[in-house]
Short mmCIF file of C-alpha atoms in Angstrom, two decimals:
data_model
loop_
_atom_site.label_atom_id
_atom_site.label_comp_id
_atom_site.label_asym_id
_atom_site.label_seq_id
_atom_site.Cartn_x
_atom_site.Cartn_y
_atom_site.Cartn_z
CA MET A 1 7.07 -15.41 85.29
CA GLY A 2 4.83 -18.39 85.83
CA SER A 3 1.74 -15.86 85.89
CA VAL A 4 2.75 -13.59 82.87
CA SER A 5 3.24 -16.91 80.76
CA TYR A 6 0.37 -18.20 82.15
CA VAL A 7 -1.62 -14.89 80.87
CA LEU A 8 0.53 -14.85 77.34
CA ALA A 9 -0.88 -18.33 76.52
CA ALA A 10 -3.76 -17.78 77.54
CA ALA A 11 -3.94 -14.72 75.29
CA VAL A 12 -2.63 -16.30 72.00
CA LEU A 13 -4.84 -19.26 72.72
CA ALA A 14 -7.68 -16.94 72.29
CA ALA A 15 -6.51 -15.31 69.33
CA LEU A 16 -6.03 -19.00 67.46
CA VAL A 17 -9.44 -19.86 68.32
CA SER A 18 -10.70 -16.76 67.31
CA GLY A 19 -9.31 -17.18 63.73
CA GLY A 20 -6.68 -14.61 64.62
CA ALA A 21 -6.37 -11.05 63.11
CA CYS A 22 -3.36 -11.84 61.41
CA ILE A 23 -4.44 -15.12 59.32
CA PRO A 24 -7.38 -14.42 57.34
CA ARG A 25 -9.23 -16.95 55.56
CA VAL A 26 -11.35 -16.66 52.75
CA PRO A 27 -13.79 -18.72 51.14
CA PRO A 28 -12.54 -20.63 48.02
CA GLY A 29 -14.37 -19.48 44.65
CA PRO A 30 -16.87 -21.73 42.68
CA ASN A 31 -15.64 -24.99 41.27
CA ILE A 32 -13.65 -24.67 37.60
CA THR A 33 -15.32 -26.50 35.30
CA THR A 34 -15.65 -27.60 31.69
CA ASN A 35 -17.29 -24.58 29.92
CA TYR A 36 -13.41 -23.58 28.42
CA ASN A 37 -14.92 -19.99 27.79
CA ASN A 38 -11.14 -19.04 27.70
CA GLN A 39 -12.09 -16.05 30.33
CA TRP A 40 -8.58 -15.66 32.39
CA LEU A 41 -9.42 -15.68 36.07
CA SER A 42 -7.28 -14.14 39.18
CA ALA A 43 -5.60 -16.49 41.57
CA LYS A 44 -3.10 -16.64 44.15
CA ALA A 45 0.59 -18.14 43.06
CA THR A 46 3.18 -19.77 45.39
CA TRP A 47 5.66 -22.83 44.82
CA TYR A 48 6.97 -25.48 46.70
CA GLY A 49 9.60 -28.03 46.84
CA LYS A 50 13.02 -27.48 45.18
CA PRO A 51 13.64 -24.32 43.02
CA THR A 52 14.07 -26.27 39.90
CA GLY A 53 11.84 -29.52 41.24
CA SER A 54 8.38 -30.71 40.31
CA GLY A 55 6.63 -30.52 43.82
CA PRO A 56 6.68 -33.33 46.13
CA LYS A 57 10.25 -35.08 47.56
CA ASP A 58 8.65 -38.25 46.18
CA ASN A 59 7.79 -36.48 42.41
CA GLY A 60 4.36 -37.63 43.76
CA GLY A 61 1.49 -36.03 45.00
CA ALA A 62 -2.13 -35.74 46.56
CA CYS A 63 -3.47 -37.36 43.34
CA GLY A 64 -1.31 -40.19 43.44
CA ILE A 65 0.12 -40.24 40.17
CA LYS A 66 4.19 -40.79 40.52
CA ASP A 67 6.73 -39.86 38.18
CA VAL A 68 5.47 -36.37 37.80
CA ASN A 69 9.30 -35.29 36.89
CA LEU A 70 9.08 -37.10 34.17
CA ALA A 71 7.28 -37.01 30.44
CA PRO A 72 4.62 -36.19 29.86
CA TYR A 73 4.09 -34.20 32.89
CA ASN A 74 7.91 -32.61 32.86
CA GLY A 75 7.38 -31.45 36.36
CA MET A 76 4.89 -28.73 35.02
CA ILE A 77 2.57 -29.31 37.57
CA ALA A 78 0.55 -27.84 40.76
CA CYS A 79 -1.78 -28.03 43.80
CA GLY A 80 -5.09 -26.91 43.09
CA ASN A 81 -7.00 -25.53 45.95
CA VAL A 82 -10.95 -26.62 46.60
CA PRO A 83 -12.56 -25.14 43.36
CA ILE A 84 -9.85 -26.51 41.55
CA PHE A 85 -8.68 -30.07 43.13
CA LYS A 86 -12.51 -30.87 43.37
CA ASP A 87 -11.51 -33.68 46.06
CA GLY A 88 -9.48 -35.45 43.28
CA LYS A 89 -12.24 -34.95 40.87
CA GLY A 90 -9.42 -32.12 39.41
CA CYS A 91 -6.69 -34.54 38.84
CA GLY A 92 -5.34 -34.08 35.66
CA SER A 93 -6.60 -31.01 34.77
CA CYS A 94 -5.20 -29.11 32.72
CA TYR A 95 -4.80 -24.94 33.15
CA GLU A 96 -2.75 -22.11 31.42
CA ILE A 97 -1.15 -19.80 33.49
CA LYS A 98 0.44 -16.36 33.03
CA CYS A 99 1.74 -13.29 35.39
CA GLN A 100 2.05 -9.95 34.50
CA LYS A 101 3.62 -8.59 37.17
CA PRO A 102 6.39 -8.06 39.10
CA SER A 103 8.81 -7.34 36.09
CA PRO A 104 10.47 -10.79 36.21
CA CYS A 105 6.76 -12.30 34.86
CA SER A 106 6.89 -12.26 30.75
CA ASP A 107 3.40 -12.32 30.32
CA LYS A 108 3.41 -15.69 28.39
CA PRO A 109 0.82 -18.56 29.18
CA ILE A 110 2.30 -22.07 30.18
CA THR A 111 0.53 -24.62 30.67
CA ILE A 112 0.53 -27.00 34.28
CA PHE A 113 -0.89 -30.17 35.03
CA ILE A 114 -2.87 -30.60 38.93
CA THR A 115 -1.08 -33.60 40.51
CA ASP A 116 -1.45 -32.00 44.23
CA LYS A 117 -4.00 -30.51 46.33
CA ASN A 118 -3.63 -26.91 48.49
CA TYR A 119 -6.44 -26.25 51.03
CA GLU A 120 -4.48 -22.84 52.17
CA PRO A 121 -7.10 -20.16 52.23
CA ILE A 122 -5.61 -17.34 51.10
CA ALA A 123 -7.35 -16.65 48.26
CA PRO A 124 -10.32 -18.12 46.31
CA TYR A 125 -8.21 -19.65 43.94
CA HIS A 126 -5.09 -20.76 45.26
CA ILE A 127 -2.66 -22.80 42.44
CA ASP A 128 0.95 -24.09 44.28
CA LEU A 129 3.44 -24.51 41.66
CA SER A 130 6.27 -26.82 41.60
CA GLY A 131 9.58 -24.41 41.50
CA LYS A 132 9.96 -25.44 37.83
CA ALA A 133 6.39 -24.09 36.84
CA PHE A 134 6.95 -20.76 39.04
CA GLY A 135 9.88 -19.94 36.68
CA ALA A 136 8.50 -21.06 33.78
CA MET A 137 6.37 -17.72 34.19
CA ALA A 138 9.82 -15.82 33.70
CA PRO A 139 11.57 -15.31 30.56
CA PRO A 140 14.68 -17.58 30.41
CA GLY A 141 17.20 -16.51 32.80
CA LYS A 142 14.87 -14.58 35.05
CA GLU A 143 13.36 -17.81 36.70
CA GLN A 144 15.14 -17.73 40.12
CA THR A 145 14.69 -13.71 40.53
CA LEU A 146 11.06 -14.82 39.74
CA ARG A 147 10.88 -17.26 42.50
CA SER A 148 12.25 -15.17 44.90
CA PHE A 149 9.05 -13.30 45.16
CA GLY A 150 7.61 -16.43 46.84
CA GLU A 151 3.94 -15.42 45.94
CA LEU A 152 2.14 -13.09 43.51
CA GLU A 153 -0.94 -12.84 41.72
CA LEU A 154 -1.71 -14.59 38.20
CA GLN A 155 -4.35 -15.37 35.72
CA PHE A 156 -5.38 -18.71 34.71
CA ARG A 157 -7.76 -20.61 32.40
CA ARG A 158 -9.08 -24.15 32.38
CA VAL A 159 -7.99 -25.46 28.79
CA ARG A 160 -8.44 -28.94 27.11
CA CYS A 161 -5.14 -30.90 27.77
CA LYS A 162 -2.76 -32.44 25.11
CA TYR A 163 -0.35 -35.35 25.35
CA ALA A 164 2.52 -36.42 22.68
CA PRO A 165 0.68 -38.26 19.83
CA GLY A 166 -0.07 -42.06 21.07
CA THR A 167 -0.65 -41.25 24.83
CA LYS A 168 -3.15 -43.77 25.75
CA ILE A 169 -5.12 -43.31 28.97
CA THR A 170 -3.30 -45.60 31.54
CA PHE A 171 -4.56 -47.63 34.91
CA HIS A 172 -2.35 -48.55 37.46
CA VAL A 173 -3.76 -51.45 39.70
CA GLU A 174 -2.35 -50.13 43.02
CA LYS A 175 -0.68 -52.43 45.84
CA GLY A 176 -2.45 -54.17 48.51
CA SER A 177 -5.12 -55.20 45.50
CA ASN A 178 -6.93 -58.88 45.59
CA PRO A 179 -9.79 -60.34 44.08
CA ASN A 180 -11.93 -58.82 46.88
CA TYR A 181 -10.07 -55.23 46.98
CA LEU A 182 -9.44 -53.24 43.68
CA ALA A 183 -7.80 -49.93 43.44
CA VAL A 184 -6.91 -48.42 39.99
CA LEU A 185 -5.24 -45.14 38.89
CA VAL A 186 -6.01 -43.65 36.01
CA LYS A 187 -3.93 -41.25 34.20
CA PHE A 188 -2.95 -39.56 31.00
CA VAL A 189 -6.49 -38.60 30.48
CA SER A 190 -6.11 -35.88 27.24
CA ASP A 191 -9.43 -33.45 26.80
CA ASP A 192 -11.11 -32.67 29.87
CA GLY A 193 -8.09 -34.16 31.74
CA ASP A 194 -9.49 -35.59 34.63
CA VAL A 195 -12.41 -38.32 35.31
CA VAL A 196 -15.20 -38.08 37.48
CA GLN A 197 -16.81 -41.69 37.04
CA MET A 198 -15.56 -45.47 36.68
CA ASP A 199 -16.91 -48.30 36.26
CA ILE A 200 -15.87 -52.32 35.91
CA GLN A 201 -17.22 -55.37 33.78
CA GLU A 202 -16.35 -58.62 34.56
CA SER A 203 -15.48 -60.39 30.78
CA LYS A 204 -18.41 -63.15 31.36
CA SER A 205 -21.00 -60.14 32.39
CA PRO A 206 -22.78 -57.94 30.61
CA ALA A 207 -23.25 -55.42 34.21
CA TRP A 208 -21.33 -52.40 34.90
CA ILE A 209 -20.21 -52.20 38.10
CA PRO A 210 -19.47 -48.61 39.75
CA LEU A 211 -16.03 -47.84 41.33
CA THR A 212 -15.76 -45.75 44.44
CA LEU A 213 -13.50 -43.01 44.52
CA SER A 214 -11.09 -43.64 46.98
CA TRP A 215 -8.74 -40.87 46.79
CA GLY A 216 -7.12 -38.45 44.22
CA ALA A 217 -7.60 -40.49 41.06
CA ILE A 218 -7.52 -43.45 42.51
CA TRP A 219 -11.28 -45.43 42.17
CA ARG A 220 -12.00 -48.46 43.84
CA TRP A 221 -13.91 -51.81 44.65
CA ASP A 222 -14.39 -53.90 47.44
CA GLY A 223 -16.78 -57.00 48.39
CA ALA A 224 -17.27 -60.22 49.91
CA LYS A 225 -18.00 -61.92 46.51
CA PRO A 226 -14.41 -61.79 44.38
CA LEU A 227 -14.52 -60.09 41.23
CA LYS A 228 -13.15 -62.50 37.94
CA ALA A 229 -11.05 -61.04 35.15
CA PRO A 230 -10.22 -60.03 32.80
CA PHE A 231 -11.61 -56.67 33.69
CA SER A 232 -12.86 -54.15 30.96
CA ILE A 233 -12.83 -50.41 32.48
CA ARG A 234 -15.38 -47.21 31.54
CA VAL A 235 -13.63 -43.80 32.16
CA THR A 236 -16.49 -40.86 32.22
CA SER A 237 -14.89 -37.33 31.95
CA GLU A 238 -16.21 -34.41 33.68
CA SER A 239 -17.92 -33.15 30.43
CA GLY A 240 -19.78 -36.59 30.35
CA LYS A 241 -17.92 -38.22 27.84
CA LYS A 242 -17.11 -42.11 28.37
CA LEU A 243 -14.82 -44.16 26.64
CA ILE A 244 -14.36 -48.33 27.24
CA ALA A 245 -11.11 -49.96 27.82
CA LYS A 246 -12.12 -53.32 26.54
CA ASP A 247 -10.12 -56.15 28.82
CA VAL A 248 -7.33 -53.98 30.31
CA ILE A 249 -6.39 -55.45 32.93
CA PRO A 250 -5.82 -59.21 32.28
CA ALA A 251 -6.95 -62.61 33.68
CA ASN A 252 -3.26 -62.45 35.66
CA TRP A 253 -3.06 -59.26 36.63
CA LYS A 254 -0.86 -57.93 39.55
CA ALA A 255 -0.87 -55.49 42.14
CA ASP A 256 1.34 -52.18 41.90
CA THR A 257 1.35 -52.92 37.77
CA VAL A 258 0.75 -50.40 35.18
CA TYR A 259 -1.99 -51.43 32.11
CA PRO A 260 -1.84 -49.23 29.31
CA SER A 261 -5.09 -49.52 27.50
CA SER A 262 -5.25 -48.41 23.84
CA VAL A 263 -7.88 -45.63 23.99
CA GLN A 264 -7.86 -41.59 24.20
CA PHE A 265 -10.62 -38.81 24.53
#
């Protein structure tokens, strides 16, 4: 039995090293940009988390955004694969999705927010939806029937993000931040929805200091010389539009604190 087990183990290892015939790896498609040409593309759709939930157990995800079960996301979120998540620079972007088959599909578009990542190489575009969002592609009363399929083909397209009137861009100074290390999460960005660059300005300096993308939608600065608050933040969206939140982080700022701005695209 020992020699048989050894041969079997060797065969399994060889299959894993060679990639395995039963696990095809599909290269990712081109990055989804902000051309907004209304063209529908095809993708694989799956779902994760609780059937009627908002994805991750902690209601967060790889973008660093918390409470995605609450407004304005309301659980209508998804993981995007490489050309959608874009190493975090796709965080907050919005998509319309719909499915035509199987029969529980309504073929009516719904809007989702990208708040998490998914790198499973099963299709050029793979959108792993919250259970709630996956079910929302079905007519009322057919949500669980659709979820029971687990995986299906959908159509998707990039759309401009729209929030309720009065919603402003919001910054969260992350835990662990201090005068020599400042990490800031950005969320509730309308229009493009995502941010490709953030810069910070000390109140008594005309210079803008580039922040580095740390992970997800969190940008950071660290250096030997402490920065002096209050700070203004300049946000650049994917299409190149810029906004400045003047003195949005006050002189007496604290870590793990939310600072809403008065600006929006």
